GROMACS .gro file of C-alpha atoms in nm:
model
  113
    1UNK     CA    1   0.380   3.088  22.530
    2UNK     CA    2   0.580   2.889  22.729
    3UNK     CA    3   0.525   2.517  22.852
    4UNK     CA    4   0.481   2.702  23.204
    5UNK     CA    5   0.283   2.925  23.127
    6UNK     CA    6   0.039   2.673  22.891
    7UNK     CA    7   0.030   2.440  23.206
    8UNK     CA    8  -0.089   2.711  23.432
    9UNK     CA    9  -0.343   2.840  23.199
   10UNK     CA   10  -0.507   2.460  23.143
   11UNK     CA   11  -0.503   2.451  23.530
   12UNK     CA   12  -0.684   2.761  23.595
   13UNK     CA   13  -0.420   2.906  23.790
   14UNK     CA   14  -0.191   3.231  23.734
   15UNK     CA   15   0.165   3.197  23.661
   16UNK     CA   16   0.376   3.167  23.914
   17UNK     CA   17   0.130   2.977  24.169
   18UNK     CA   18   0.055   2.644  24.173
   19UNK     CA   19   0.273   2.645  23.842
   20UNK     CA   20   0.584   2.812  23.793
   21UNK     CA   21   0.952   2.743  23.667
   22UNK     CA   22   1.315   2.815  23.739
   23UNK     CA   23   1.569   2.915  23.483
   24UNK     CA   24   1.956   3.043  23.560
   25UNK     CA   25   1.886   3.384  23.659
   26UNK     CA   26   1.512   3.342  23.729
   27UNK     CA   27   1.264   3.169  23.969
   28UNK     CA   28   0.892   3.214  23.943
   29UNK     CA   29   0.673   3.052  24.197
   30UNK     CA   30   0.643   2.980  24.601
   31UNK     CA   31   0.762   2.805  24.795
   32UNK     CA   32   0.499   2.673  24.962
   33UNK     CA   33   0.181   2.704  24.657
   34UNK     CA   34   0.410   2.571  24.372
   35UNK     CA   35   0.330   2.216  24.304
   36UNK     CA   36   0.433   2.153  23.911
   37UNK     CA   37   0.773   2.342  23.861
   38UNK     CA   38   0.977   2.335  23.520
   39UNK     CA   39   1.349   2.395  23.579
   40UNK     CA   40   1.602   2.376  23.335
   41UNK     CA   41   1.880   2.067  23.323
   42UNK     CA   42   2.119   2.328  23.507
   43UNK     CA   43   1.935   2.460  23.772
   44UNK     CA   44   1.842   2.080  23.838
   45UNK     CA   45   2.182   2.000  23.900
   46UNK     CA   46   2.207   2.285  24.108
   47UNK     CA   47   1.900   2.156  24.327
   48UNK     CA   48   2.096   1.838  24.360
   49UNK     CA   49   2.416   1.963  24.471
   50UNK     CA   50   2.179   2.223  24.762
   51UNK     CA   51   1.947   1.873  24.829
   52UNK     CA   52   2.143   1.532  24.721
   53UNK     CA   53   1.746   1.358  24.790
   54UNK     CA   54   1.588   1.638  24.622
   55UNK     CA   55   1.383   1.611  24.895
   56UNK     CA   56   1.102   1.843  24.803
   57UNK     CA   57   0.994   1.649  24.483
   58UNK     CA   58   0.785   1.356  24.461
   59UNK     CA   59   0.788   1.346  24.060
   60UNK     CA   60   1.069   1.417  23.814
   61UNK     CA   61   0.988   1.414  23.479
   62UNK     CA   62   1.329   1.484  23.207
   63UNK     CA   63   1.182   1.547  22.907
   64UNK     CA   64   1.395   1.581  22.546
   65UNK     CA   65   1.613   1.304  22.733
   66UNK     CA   66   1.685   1.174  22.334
   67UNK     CA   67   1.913   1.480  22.326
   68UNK     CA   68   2.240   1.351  22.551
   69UNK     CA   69   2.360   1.699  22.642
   70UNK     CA   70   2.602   1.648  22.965
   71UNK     CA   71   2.415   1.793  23.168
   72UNK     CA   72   2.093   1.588  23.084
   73UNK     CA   73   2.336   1.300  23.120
   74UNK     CA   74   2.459   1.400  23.466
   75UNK     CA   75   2.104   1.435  23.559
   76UNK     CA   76   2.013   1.096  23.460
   77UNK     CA   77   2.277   0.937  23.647
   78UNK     CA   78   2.235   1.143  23.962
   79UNK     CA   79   1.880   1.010  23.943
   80UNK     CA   80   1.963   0.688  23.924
   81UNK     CA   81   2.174   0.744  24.248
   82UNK     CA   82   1.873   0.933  24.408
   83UNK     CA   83   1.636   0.628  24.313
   84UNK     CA   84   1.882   0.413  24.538
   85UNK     CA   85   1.817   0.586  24.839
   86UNK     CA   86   1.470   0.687  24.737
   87UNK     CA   87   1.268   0.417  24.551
   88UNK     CA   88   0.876   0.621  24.592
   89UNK     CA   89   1.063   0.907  24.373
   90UNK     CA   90   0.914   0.831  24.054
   91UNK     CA   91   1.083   0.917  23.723
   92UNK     CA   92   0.953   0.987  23.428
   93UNK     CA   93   1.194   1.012  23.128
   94UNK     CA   94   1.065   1.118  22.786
   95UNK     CA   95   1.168   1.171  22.416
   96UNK     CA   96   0.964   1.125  22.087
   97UNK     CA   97   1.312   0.917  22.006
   98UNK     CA   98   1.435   0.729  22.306
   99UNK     CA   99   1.564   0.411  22.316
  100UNK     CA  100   1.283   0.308  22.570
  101UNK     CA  101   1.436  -0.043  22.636
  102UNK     CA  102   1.787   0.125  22.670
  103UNK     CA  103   1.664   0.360  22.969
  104UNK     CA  104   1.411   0.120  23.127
  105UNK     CA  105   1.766  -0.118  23.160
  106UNK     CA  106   1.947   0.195  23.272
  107UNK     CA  107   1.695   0.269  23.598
  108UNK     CA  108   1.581  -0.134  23.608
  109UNK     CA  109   1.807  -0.192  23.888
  110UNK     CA  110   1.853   0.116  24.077
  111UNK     CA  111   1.674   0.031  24.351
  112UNK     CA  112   1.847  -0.291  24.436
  113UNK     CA  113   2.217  -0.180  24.363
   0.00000   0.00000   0.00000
């Protein structure tokens, strides 16, 4: 079962609803109903290239951040940026082996710079 689909069923809600999730060649949910949506690293960066403020979100939570792919690493910094411009966005970054420290210095400043 996927995280997705676990959320959805804790919630009481069917797939796709108030929970869904968008991978590279698939997007489950609405537009307008979806409020908790999983998305890939990718598909992320594709969300920030179409909206630079990823307007839409209130909440972005990167999860496995401990991992350092470059495109987890892109995302963090274009966070960072967003943060600037947008300091009620609230990130939440976790890893069962993150420097916590180390990423709390990273976004520490991003709303004064």
């Amino acid at each position: 079962m996927s995280v997705s689909a676990r959320v959805a069923e804790e919630r009481g809600s069917a797939l796709g609803g108030e929970v869904g999730y968008s991978i590279r060649f698939e997007d489950v949910g609405d537009p307008v109903r979806t409020k908790i949506r999983f998305l890939t690293d990718g598909v992320l960066l594709r969300e920030m290239a179409e909206d630079p403020l990823l307007s839409r979100y209130s909440v972005v939570l990167v999860d496995e951040a401990h991992e350092r792919a470059l495109t987890t690493d892109l995302v963090l910094g274009l966070l960072r940026k967003i943060q600037r411009r947008r300091p009620n966005l609230r990130l939440v970054v976790a890893s069962a082996t993150l420097q916590a420290a180390e990423m709390a210095a990273f976004f520490e400043g991003s709303s004064e710079q």
